[in-house]
Coordinates of C-alpha atoms and ligand atoms in Angstrom, one line a residue:
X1 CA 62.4 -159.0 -18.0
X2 CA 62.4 -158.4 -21.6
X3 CA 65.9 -159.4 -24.0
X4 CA 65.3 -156.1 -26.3
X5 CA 65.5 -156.5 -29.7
X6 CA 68.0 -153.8 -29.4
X7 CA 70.2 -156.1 -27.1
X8 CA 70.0 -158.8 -29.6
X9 CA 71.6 -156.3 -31.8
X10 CA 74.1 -155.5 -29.4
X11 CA 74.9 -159.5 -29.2
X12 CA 75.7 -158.8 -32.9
X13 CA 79.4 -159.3 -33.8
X14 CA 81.4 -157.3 -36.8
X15 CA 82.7 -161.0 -37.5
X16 CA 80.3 -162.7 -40.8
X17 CA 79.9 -166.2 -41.3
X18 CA 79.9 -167.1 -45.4
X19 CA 78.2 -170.1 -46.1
X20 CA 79.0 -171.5 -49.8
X21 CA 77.3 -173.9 -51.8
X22 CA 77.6 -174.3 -55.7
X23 CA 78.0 -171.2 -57.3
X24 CA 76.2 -169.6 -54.5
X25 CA 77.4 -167.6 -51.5
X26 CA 75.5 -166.3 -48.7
X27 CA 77.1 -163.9 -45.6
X28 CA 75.0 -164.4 -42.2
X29 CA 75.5 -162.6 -39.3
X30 CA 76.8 -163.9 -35.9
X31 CA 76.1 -163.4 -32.5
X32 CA 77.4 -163.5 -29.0
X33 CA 75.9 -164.5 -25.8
X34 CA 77.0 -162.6 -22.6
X35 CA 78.8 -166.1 -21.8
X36 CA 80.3 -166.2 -25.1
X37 CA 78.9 -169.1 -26.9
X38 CA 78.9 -167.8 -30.1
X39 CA 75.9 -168.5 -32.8
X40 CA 75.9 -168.0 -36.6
X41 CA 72.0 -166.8 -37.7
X42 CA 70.5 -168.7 -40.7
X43 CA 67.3 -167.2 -39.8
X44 CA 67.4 -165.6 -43.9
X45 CA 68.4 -168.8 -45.3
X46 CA 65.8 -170.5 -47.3
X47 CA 64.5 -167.0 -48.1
X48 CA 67.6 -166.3 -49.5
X49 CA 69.4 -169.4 -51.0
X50 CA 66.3 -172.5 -50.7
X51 CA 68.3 -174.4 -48.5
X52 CA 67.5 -175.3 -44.8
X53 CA 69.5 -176.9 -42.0
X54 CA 69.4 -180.5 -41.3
X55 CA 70.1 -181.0 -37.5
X56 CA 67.9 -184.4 -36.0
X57 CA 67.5 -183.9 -32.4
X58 CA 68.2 -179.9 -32.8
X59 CA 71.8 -180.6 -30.7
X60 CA 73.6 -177.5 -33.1
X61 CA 70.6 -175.0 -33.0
X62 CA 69.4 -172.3 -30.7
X63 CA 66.2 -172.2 -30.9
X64 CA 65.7 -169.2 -28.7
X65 CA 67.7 -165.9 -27.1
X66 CA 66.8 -166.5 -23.9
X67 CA 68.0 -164.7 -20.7
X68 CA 66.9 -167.3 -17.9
X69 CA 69.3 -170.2 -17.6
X70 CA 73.5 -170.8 -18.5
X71 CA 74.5 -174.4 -19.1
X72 CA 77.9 -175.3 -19.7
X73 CA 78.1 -178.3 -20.5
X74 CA 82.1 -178.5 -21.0
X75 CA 82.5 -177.2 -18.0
X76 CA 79.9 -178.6 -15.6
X77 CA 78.4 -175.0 -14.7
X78 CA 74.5 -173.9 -14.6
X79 CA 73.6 -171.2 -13.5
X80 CA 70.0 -169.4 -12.9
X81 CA 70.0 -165.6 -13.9
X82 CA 73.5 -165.4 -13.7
X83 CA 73.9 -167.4 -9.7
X84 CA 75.1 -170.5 -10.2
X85 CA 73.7 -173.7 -8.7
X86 CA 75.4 -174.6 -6.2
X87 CA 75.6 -171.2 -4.0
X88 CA 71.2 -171.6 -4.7
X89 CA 70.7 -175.5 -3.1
X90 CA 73.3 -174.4 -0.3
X91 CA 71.5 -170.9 0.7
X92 CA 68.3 -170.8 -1.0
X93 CA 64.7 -172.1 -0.4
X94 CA 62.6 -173.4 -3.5
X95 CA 60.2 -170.3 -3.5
X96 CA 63.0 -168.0 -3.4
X97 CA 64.3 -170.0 -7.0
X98 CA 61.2 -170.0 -8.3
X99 CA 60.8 -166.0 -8.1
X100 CA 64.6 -165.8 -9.3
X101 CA 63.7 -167.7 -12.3
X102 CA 60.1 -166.3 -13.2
X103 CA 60.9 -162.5 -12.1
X104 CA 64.3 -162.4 -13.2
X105 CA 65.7 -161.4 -9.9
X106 CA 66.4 -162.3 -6.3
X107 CA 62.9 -161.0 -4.1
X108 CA 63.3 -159.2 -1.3
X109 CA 61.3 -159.8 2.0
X110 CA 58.7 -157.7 0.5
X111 CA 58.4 -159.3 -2.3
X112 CA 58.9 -162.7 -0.7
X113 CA 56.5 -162.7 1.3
X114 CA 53.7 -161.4 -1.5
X115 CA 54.6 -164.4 -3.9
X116 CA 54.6 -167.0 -0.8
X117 CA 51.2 -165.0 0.6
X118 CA 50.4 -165.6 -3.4
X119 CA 51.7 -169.6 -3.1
X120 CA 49.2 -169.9 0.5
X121 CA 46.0 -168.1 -1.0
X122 CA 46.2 -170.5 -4.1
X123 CA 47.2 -173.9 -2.8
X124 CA 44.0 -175.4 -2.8
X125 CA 41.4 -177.0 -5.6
X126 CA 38.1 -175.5 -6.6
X127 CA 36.0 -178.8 -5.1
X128 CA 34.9 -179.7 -8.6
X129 CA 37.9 -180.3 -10.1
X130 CA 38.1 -183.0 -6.5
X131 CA 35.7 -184.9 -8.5
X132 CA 37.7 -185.2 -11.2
X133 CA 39.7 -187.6 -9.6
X134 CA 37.2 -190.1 -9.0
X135 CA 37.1 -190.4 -12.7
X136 CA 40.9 -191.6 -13.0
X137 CA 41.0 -195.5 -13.1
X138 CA 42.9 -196.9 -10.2
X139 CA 46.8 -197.0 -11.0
X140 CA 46.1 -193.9 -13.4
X141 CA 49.9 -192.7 -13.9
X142 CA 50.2 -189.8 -12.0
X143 CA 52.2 -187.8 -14.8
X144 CA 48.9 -188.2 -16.7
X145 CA 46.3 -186.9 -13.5
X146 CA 48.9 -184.2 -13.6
X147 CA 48.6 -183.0 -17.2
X148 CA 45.0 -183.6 -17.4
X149 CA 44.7 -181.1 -14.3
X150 CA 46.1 -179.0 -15.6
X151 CA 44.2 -178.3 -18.4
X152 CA 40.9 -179.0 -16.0
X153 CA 42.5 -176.0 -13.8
X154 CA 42.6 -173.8 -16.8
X155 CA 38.9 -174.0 -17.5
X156 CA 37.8 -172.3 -14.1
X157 CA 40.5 -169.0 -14.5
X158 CA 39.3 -167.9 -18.0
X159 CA 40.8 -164.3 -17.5
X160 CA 44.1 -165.9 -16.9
X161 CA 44.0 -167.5 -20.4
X162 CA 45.4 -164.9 -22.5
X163 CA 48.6 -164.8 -24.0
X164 CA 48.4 -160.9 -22.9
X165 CA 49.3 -161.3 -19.3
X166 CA 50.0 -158.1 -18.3
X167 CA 52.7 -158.2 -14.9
X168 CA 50.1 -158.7 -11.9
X169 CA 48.3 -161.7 -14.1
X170 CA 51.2 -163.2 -14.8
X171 CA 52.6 -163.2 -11.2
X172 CA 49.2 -164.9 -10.4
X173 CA 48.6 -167.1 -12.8
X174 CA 52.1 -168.3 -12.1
X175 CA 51.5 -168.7 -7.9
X176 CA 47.8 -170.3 -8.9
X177 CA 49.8 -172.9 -11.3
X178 CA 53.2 -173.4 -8.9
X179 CA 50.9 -173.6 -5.8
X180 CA 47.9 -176.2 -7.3
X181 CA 50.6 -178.7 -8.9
X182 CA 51.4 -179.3 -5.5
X183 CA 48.1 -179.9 -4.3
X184 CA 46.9 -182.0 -7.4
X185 CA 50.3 -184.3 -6.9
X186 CA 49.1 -185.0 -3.2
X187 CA 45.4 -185.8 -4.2
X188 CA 46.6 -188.3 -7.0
X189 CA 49.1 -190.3 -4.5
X190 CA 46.1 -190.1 -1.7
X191 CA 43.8 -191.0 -4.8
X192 CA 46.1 -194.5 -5.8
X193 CA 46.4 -195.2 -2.1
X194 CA 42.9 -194.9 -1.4
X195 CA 43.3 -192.8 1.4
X196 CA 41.3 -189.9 2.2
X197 CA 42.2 -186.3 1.0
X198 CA 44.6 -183.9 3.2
X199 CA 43.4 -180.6 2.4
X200 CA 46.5 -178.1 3.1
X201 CA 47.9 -176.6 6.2
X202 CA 48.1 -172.3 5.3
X203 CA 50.5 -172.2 8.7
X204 CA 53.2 -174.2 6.8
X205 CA 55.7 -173.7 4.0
X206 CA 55.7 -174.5 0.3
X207 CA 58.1 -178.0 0.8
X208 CA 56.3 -178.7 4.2
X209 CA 53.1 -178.3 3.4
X210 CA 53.7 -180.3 0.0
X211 CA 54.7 -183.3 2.7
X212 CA 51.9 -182.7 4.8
X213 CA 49.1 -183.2 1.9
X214 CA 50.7 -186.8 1.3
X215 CA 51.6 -188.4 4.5
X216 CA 49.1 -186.8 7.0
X217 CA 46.2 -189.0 8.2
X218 CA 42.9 -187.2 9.8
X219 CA 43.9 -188.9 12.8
X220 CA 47.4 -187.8 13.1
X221 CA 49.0 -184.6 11.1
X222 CA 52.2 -185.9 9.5
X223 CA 55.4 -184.0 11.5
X224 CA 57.6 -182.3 8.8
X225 CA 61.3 -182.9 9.8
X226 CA 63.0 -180.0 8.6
X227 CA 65.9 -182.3 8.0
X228 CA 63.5 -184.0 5.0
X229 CA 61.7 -180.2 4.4
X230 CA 65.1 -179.5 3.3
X231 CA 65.9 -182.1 1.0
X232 CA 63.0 -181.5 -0.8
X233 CA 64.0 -178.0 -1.0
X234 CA 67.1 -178.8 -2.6
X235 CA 65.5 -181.4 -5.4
X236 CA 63.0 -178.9 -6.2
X237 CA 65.6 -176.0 -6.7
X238 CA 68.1 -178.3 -8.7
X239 CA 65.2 -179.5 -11.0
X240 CA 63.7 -176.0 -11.5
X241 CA 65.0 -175.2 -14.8
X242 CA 67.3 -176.7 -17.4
X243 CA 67.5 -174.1 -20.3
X244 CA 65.8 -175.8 -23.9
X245 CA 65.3 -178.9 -22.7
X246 CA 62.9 -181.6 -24.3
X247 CA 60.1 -180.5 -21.8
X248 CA 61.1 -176.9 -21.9
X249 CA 61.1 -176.5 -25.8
X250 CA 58.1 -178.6 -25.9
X251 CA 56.4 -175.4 -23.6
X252 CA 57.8 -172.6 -26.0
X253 CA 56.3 -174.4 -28.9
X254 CA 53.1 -175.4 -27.5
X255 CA 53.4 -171.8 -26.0
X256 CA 54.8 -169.9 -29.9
X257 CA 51.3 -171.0 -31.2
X258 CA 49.3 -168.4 -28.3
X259 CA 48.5 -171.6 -26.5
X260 CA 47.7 -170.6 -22.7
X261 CA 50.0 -171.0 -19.9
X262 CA 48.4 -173.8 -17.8
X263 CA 47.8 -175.9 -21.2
X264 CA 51.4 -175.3 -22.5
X265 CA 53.1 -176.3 -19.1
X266 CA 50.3 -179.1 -19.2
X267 CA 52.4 -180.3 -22.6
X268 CA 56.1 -179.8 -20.3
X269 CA 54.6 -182.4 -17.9
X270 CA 53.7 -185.0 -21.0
X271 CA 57.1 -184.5 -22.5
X272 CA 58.8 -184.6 -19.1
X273 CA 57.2 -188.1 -18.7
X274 CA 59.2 -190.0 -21.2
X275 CA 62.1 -192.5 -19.7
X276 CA 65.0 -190.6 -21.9
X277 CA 64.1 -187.2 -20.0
X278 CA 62.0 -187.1 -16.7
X279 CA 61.0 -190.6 -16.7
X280 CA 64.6 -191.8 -16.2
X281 CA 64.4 -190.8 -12.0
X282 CA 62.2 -194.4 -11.9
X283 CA 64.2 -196.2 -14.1
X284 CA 67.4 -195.4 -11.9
X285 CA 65.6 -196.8 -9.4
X286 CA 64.3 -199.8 -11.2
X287 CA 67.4 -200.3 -12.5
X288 CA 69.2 -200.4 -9.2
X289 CA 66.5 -202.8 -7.3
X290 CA 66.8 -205.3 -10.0
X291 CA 70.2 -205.1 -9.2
X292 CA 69.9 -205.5 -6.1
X293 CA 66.8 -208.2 -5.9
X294 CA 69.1 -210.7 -8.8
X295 CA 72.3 -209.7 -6.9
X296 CA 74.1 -209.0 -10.0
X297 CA 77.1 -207.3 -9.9
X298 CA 78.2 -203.9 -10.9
X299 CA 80.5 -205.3 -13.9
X300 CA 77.9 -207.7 -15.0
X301 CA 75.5 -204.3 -15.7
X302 CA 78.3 -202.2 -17.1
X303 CA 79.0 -204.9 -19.6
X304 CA 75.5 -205.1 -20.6
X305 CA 75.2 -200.9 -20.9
X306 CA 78.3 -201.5 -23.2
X307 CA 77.1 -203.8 -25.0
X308 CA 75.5 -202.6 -29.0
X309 CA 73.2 -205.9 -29.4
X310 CA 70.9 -204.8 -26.2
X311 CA 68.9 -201.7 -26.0
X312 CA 69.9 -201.5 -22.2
X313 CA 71.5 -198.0 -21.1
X314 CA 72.7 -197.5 -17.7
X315 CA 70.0 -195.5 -16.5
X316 CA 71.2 -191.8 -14.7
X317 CA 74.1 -191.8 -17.2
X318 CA 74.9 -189.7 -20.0
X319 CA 73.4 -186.2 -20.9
X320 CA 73.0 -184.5 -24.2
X321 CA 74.7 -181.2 -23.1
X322 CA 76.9 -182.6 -20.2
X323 CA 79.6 -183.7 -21.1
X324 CA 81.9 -183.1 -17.9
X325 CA 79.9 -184.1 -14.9
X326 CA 76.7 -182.7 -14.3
X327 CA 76.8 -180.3 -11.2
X328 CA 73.3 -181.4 -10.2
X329 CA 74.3 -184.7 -9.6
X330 CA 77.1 -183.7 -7.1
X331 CA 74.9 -181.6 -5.2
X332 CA 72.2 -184.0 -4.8
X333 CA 74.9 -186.9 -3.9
X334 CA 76.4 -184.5 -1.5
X335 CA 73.2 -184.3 0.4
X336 CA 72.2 -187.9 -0.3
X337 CA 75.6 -188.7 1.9
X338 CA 74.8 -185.5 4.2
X339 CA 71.2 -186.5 5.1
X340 CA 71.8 -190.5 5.5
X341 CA 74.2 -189.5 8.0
X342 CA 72.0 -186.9 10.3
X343 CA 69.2 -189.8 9.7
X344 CA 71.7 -192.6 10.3
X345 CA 70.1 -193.7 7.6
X346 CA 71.5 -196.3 4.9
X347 CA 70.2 -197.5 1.5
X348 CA 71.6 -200.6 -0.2
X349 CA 70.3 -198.6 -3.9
X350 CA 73.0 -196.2 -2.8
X351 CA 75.7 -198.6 -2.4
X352 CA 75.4 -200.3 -5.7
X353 CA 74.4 -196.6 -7.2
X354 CA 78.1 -195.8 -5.7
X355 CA 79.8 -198.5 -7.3
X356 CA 78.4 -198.4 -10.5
X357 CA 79.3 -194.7 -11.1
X358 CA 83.1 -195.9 -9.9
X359 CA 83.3 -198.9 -12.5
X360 CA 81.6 -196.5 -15.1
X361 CA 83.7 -193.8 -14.4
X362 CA 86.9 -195.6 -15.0
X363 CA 85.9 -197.4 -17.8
X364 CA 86.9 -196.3 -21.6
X365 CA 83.3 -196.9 -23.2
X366 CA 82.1 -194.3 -20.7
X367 CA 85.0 -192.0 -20.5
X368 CA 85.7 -191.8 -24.6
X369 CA 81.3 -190.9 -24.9
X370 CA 81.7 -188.9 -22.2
X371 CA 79.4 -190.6 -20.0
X372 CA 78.6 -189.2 -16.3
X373 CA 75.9 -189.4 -14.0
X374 CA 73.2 -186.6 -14.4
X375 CA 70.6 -185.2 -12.4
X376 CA 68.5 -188.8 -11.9
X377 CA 71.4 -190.9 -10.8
X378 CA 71.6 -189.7 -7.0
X379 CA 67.4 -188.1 -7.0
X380 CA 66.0 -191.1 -6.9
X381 CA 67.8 -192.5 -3.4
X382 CA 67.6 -188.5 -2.0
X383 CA 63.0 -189.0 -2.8
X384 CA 63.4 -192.3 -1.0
X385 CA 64.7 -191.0 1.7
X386 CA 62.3 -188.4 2.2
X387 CA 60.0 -191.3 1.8
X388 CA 58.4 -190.1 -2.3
X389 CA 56.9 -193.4 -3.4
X390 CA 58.8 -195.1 -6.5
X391 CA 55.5 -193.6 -9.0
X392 CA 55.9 -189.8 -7.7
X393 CA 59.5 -188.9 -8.9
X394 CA 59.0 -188.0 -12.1
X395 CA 55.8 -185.7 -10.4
X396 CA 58.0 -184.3 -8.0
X397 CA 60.6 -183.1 -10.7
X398 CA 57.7 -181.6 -12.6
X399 CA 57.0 -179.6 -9.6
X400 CA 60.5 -178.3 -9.6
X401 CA 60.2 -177.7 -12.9
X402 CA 57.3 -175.7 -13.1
X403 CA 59.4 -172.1 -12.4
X404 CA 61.6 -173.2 -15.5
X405 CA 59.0 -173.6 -18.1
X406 CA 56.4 -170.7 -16.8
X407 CA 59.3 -168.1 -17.5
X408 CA 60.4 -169.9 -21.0
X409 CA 56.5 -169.5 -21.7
X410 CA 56.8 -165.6 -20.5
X411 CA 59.9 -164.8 -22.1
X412 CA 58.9 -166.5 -25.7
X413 CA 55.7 -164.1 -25.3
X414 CA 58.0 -161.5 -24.6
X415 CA 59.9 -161.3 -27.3
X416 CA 57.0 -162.0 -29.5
X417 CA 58.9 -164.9 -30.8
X418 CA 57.4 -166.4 -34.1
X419 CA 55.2 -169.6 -34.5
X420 CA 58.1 -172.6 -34.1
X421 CA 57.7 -174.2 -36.9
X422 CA 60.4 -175.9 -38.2
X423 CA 61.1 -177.7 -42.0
X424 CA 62.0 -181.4 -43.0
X425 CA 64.2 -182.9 -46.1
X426 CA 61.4 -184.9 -47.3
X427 CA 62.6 -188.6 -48.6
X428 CA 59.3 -190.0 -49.0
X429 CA 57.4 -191.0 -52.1
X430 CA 57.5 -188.5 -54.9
X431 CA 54.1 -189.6 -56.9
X432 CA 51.6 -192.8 -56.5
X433 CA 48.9 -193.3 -59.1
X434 CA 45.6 -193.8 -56.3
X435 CA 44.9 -197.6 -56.5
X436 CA 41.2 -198.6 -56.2
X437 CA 40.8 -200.7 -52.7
X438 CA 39.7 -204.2 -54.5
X439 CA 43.0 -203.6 -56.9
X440 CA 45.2 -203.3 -54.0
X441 CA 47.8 -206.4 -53.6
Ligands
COA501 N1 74.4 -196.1 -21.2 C1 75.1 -196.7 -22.2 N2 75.4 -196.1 -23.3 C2 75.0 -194.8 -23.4 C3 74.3 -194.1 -22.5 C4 74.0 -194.9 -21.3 N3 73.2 -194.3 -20.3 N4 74.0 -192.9 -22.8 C5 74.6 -192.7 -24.1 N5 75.2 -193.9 -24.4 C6 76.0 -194.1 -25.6 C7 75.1 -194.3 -26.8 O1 74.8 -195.7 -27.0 C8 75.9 -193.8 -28.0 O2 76.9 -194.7 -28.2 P1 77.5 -194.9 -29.7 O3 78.2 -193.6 -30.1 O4 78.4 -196.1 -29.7 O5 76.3 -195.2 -30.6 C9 76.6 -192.6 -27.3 O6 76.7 -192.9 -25.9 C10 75.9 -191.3 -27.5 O7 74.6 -191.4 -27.0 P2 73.3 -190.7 -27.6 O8 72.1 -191.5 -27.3 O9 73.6 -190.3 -29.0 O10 73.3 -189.4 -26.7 P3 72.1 -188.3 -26.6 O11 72.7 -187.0 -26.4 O12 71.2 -188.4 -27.8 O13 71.2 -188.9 -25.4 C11 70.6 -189.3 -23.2 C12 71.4 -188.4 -24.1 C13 70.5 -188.6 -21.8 C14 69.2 -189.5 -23.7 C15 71.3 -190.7 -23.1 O14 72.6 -190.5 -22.5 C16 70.6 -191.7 -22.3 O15 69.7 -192.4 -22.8 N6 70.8 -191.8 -20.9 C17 70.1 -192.7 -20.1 C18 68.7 -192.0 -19.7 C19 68.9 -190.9 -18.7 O16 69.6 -191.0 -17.7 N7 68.2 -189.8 -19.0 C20 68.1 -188.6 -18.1 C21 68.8 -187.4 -18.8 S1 68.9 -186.1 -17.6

């Protein structure tokens, strides 16, 4: 899956942009993606006039062509190589998504059961990276064991290390990574709970398998329900890629500087691990036992989300790009009703989750920002339910992320992107005379 230089030039329009400052004019060229989102290319600019962009956050600039993911955020659609979200959790398995996004196209059985032959053969640790885990402190974050893995991983596949992959590396360095987070995020839970290790089960599947390695005992093998198998199906596959995401672009820049695959999705896990991104499936959860443990109620909290003198957000609400509803969230509430009914199951985090999103959605400070839930409002009730402990979530949606950042890291190698490095308006000191220490005030 290569974007051609030659079909970025197709992209090009006849349309210019003239940008005009001073006496100074400069004409840049403009593209268009196939969705038609339209982008004006400043990639001559400083050569040209000295002046750079100033955009905090990046929210106006594309930092890539990429060919992987569509988000609209207007419109609440995403899509994954052109099949959109919805039609995936409702017929697809995780392992089938992950092939979509890393291969650029749908396997057939062939090719389906080669990757998950791929997934089986790799699934478990070389036994001295097991000893690494008796060096983690008890109560280690997980998200950390995870990164530090993954580096630890790299060091015993040196020929997967290059940049170079050719097709055939690739697809297994991808399988070895996809297949061993699993197992790593199983030995860290067994690790904290101080319970033995579950080696996996080659007879079972990717999800159940996954399930197996945390909640088996060697007395008695956990029984996957299927009912749970496929939950876990469908948080992986909604989680397993979100175009240039925090964690995403942190991969392609770790990744534009050569870095090696296991180390650059190693840097996705670290940035996934922060409460504004990843991090904020706990604080949902967090934030709706306190609720429910103080028995405050849902106006009380909406007030205090609304209110500018507290640093308090209402967690699972608001996204960067979405700014319609996120069509994540639906899915996963959909199934959060669909399974607690088949379970006859029920969650008093779901009803206050529920009434919150009703107050919020009805209420100006929300609807004039724009406010809806995203991804982490519902997934933290649907992991409950499958029985995830409260310190796995953000774990499990670096699992499902893994497809998602593997092909960013493969397609920025693809197009031989250059080293990300971008520039600053500097407002710092402009000279300082050295001051000897003992002079110093
Ligand atoms: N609760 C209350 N107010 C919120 C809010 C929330 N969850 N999310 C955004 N806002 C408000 C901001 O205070 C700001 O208000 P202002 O214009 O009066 O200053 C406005 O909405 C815009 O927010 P901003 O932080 O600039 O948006 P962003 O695009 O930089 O941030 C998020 C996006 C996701 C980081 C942000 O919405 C957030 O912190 N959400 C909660 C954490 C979360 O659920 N993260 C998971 C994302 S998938």
């Amino acid at each position: 899956m290569v974007v051609s230089v030659e079909r970025f030039q197709k992209a090009k329009l006849d349309d210019k942009a003239v940008l005009t400052f001073r006496d100074k004019s400069i004409t840049l060229d403009v593209y268009q993606g196939t969705q038609n989102e339209v982008g004006i290319d400043i990639t001559e600019l400083r050569e040209k006039t000295g002046l750079i962009t100033i955009d905090p956050g990046y929210a106006n600039t594309g930092s890539a062509v990429s060919d992987i993911t569509f988000v609209d955020g207007e419109k609440g659609i995403l899509k994954f190589r052109g099949y959109s979200i919805e039609g995936l959790a409702e017929h697809s398995t995780f392992v089938e998504v992950a092939y979509l996004i890393l291969f650029g196209k749908l396997p057939t059985k062939d090719e389906y059961h080669e990757f998950s032959h791929l997934l089986e053969e790799h699934t478990a640790l070389h036994t001295s990276l097991e000893h690494h885990f008796n060096g983690f402190p008890d109560g280690a974050p997980p998200m950390a064991i995870l990164s530090a893995m993954l580096n630890a991983t790299a060091c015993h596949h040196p020929e997967l290390l290059d940049t170079e992959l050719d097709a055939n590396n690739f697809m297994t360095a991808s399988a070895k990574i996809l297949s061993k987070v699993r197992t790593i995020a199983a030995m860290s839970y067994r690790r904290s709970q101080g319970f033995p290790i579950i080696h996996p089960n080659h007879q079972l599947k990717y999800c159940a398998n996954f399930l197996h390695m945390m909640f088996s005992q060697p007395y008695r093998e956990f029984q996957v329900d299927p009912v749970l198998e496929r939950a876990l199906n469908i948080f992986f596959i909604v989680h397993a890629d979100h175009e240039q995401n925090c964690s995403a672009s942190t991969v392609r820049m770790v990744g534009s500087s050569r870095a090696n695959l296991f180390s650059s999705v190693a840097a996705g896990v670290c940035a996934l691990w922060g409460p504004l991104h990843g991090g904020a499936n706990r604080e949902v959860i967090n934030m709706l036992q306190s609720i429910h443990k103080e028995g405050k109620s849902a106006a009380e909290i909406i007030a205090l989300a609304k209110d500018k003198k507290s640093t308090f957000r209402l967690m699972g609400f608001g996204h960067r790009v979405y700014k319609n509803f996120d069509p994540r969230a639906r899915i996963l509430k959909k199934h959060v009703d669909k399974l607690f009914e088949i379970l006859h199951k029920s969650d008093p985090l779901l009803d206050i989750a529920i009434e919150l999103e009703e107050q919020a959605l009805n209420d100006d400070y929300f609807i004039e920002r724009k406010l809806y839930p995203n991804v982490d409002f519902y997934s933290g009730i649907l992991l409950r339910a499958i029985g995830i402990p409260l310190n796995m979530f953000t774990v499990l949606f670096a699992i499902g992320r893994m497809p998602g950042w593997m092909a960013h890291w493969k397609e920025l190698l693809d197009h031989n992107q250059r080293i990300n490095r971008p520039r600053q308006l500097y407002m710092g000191y402009t000279h300082r005379d050295f001051i000897p220490m003992d002079e110093r005030d």
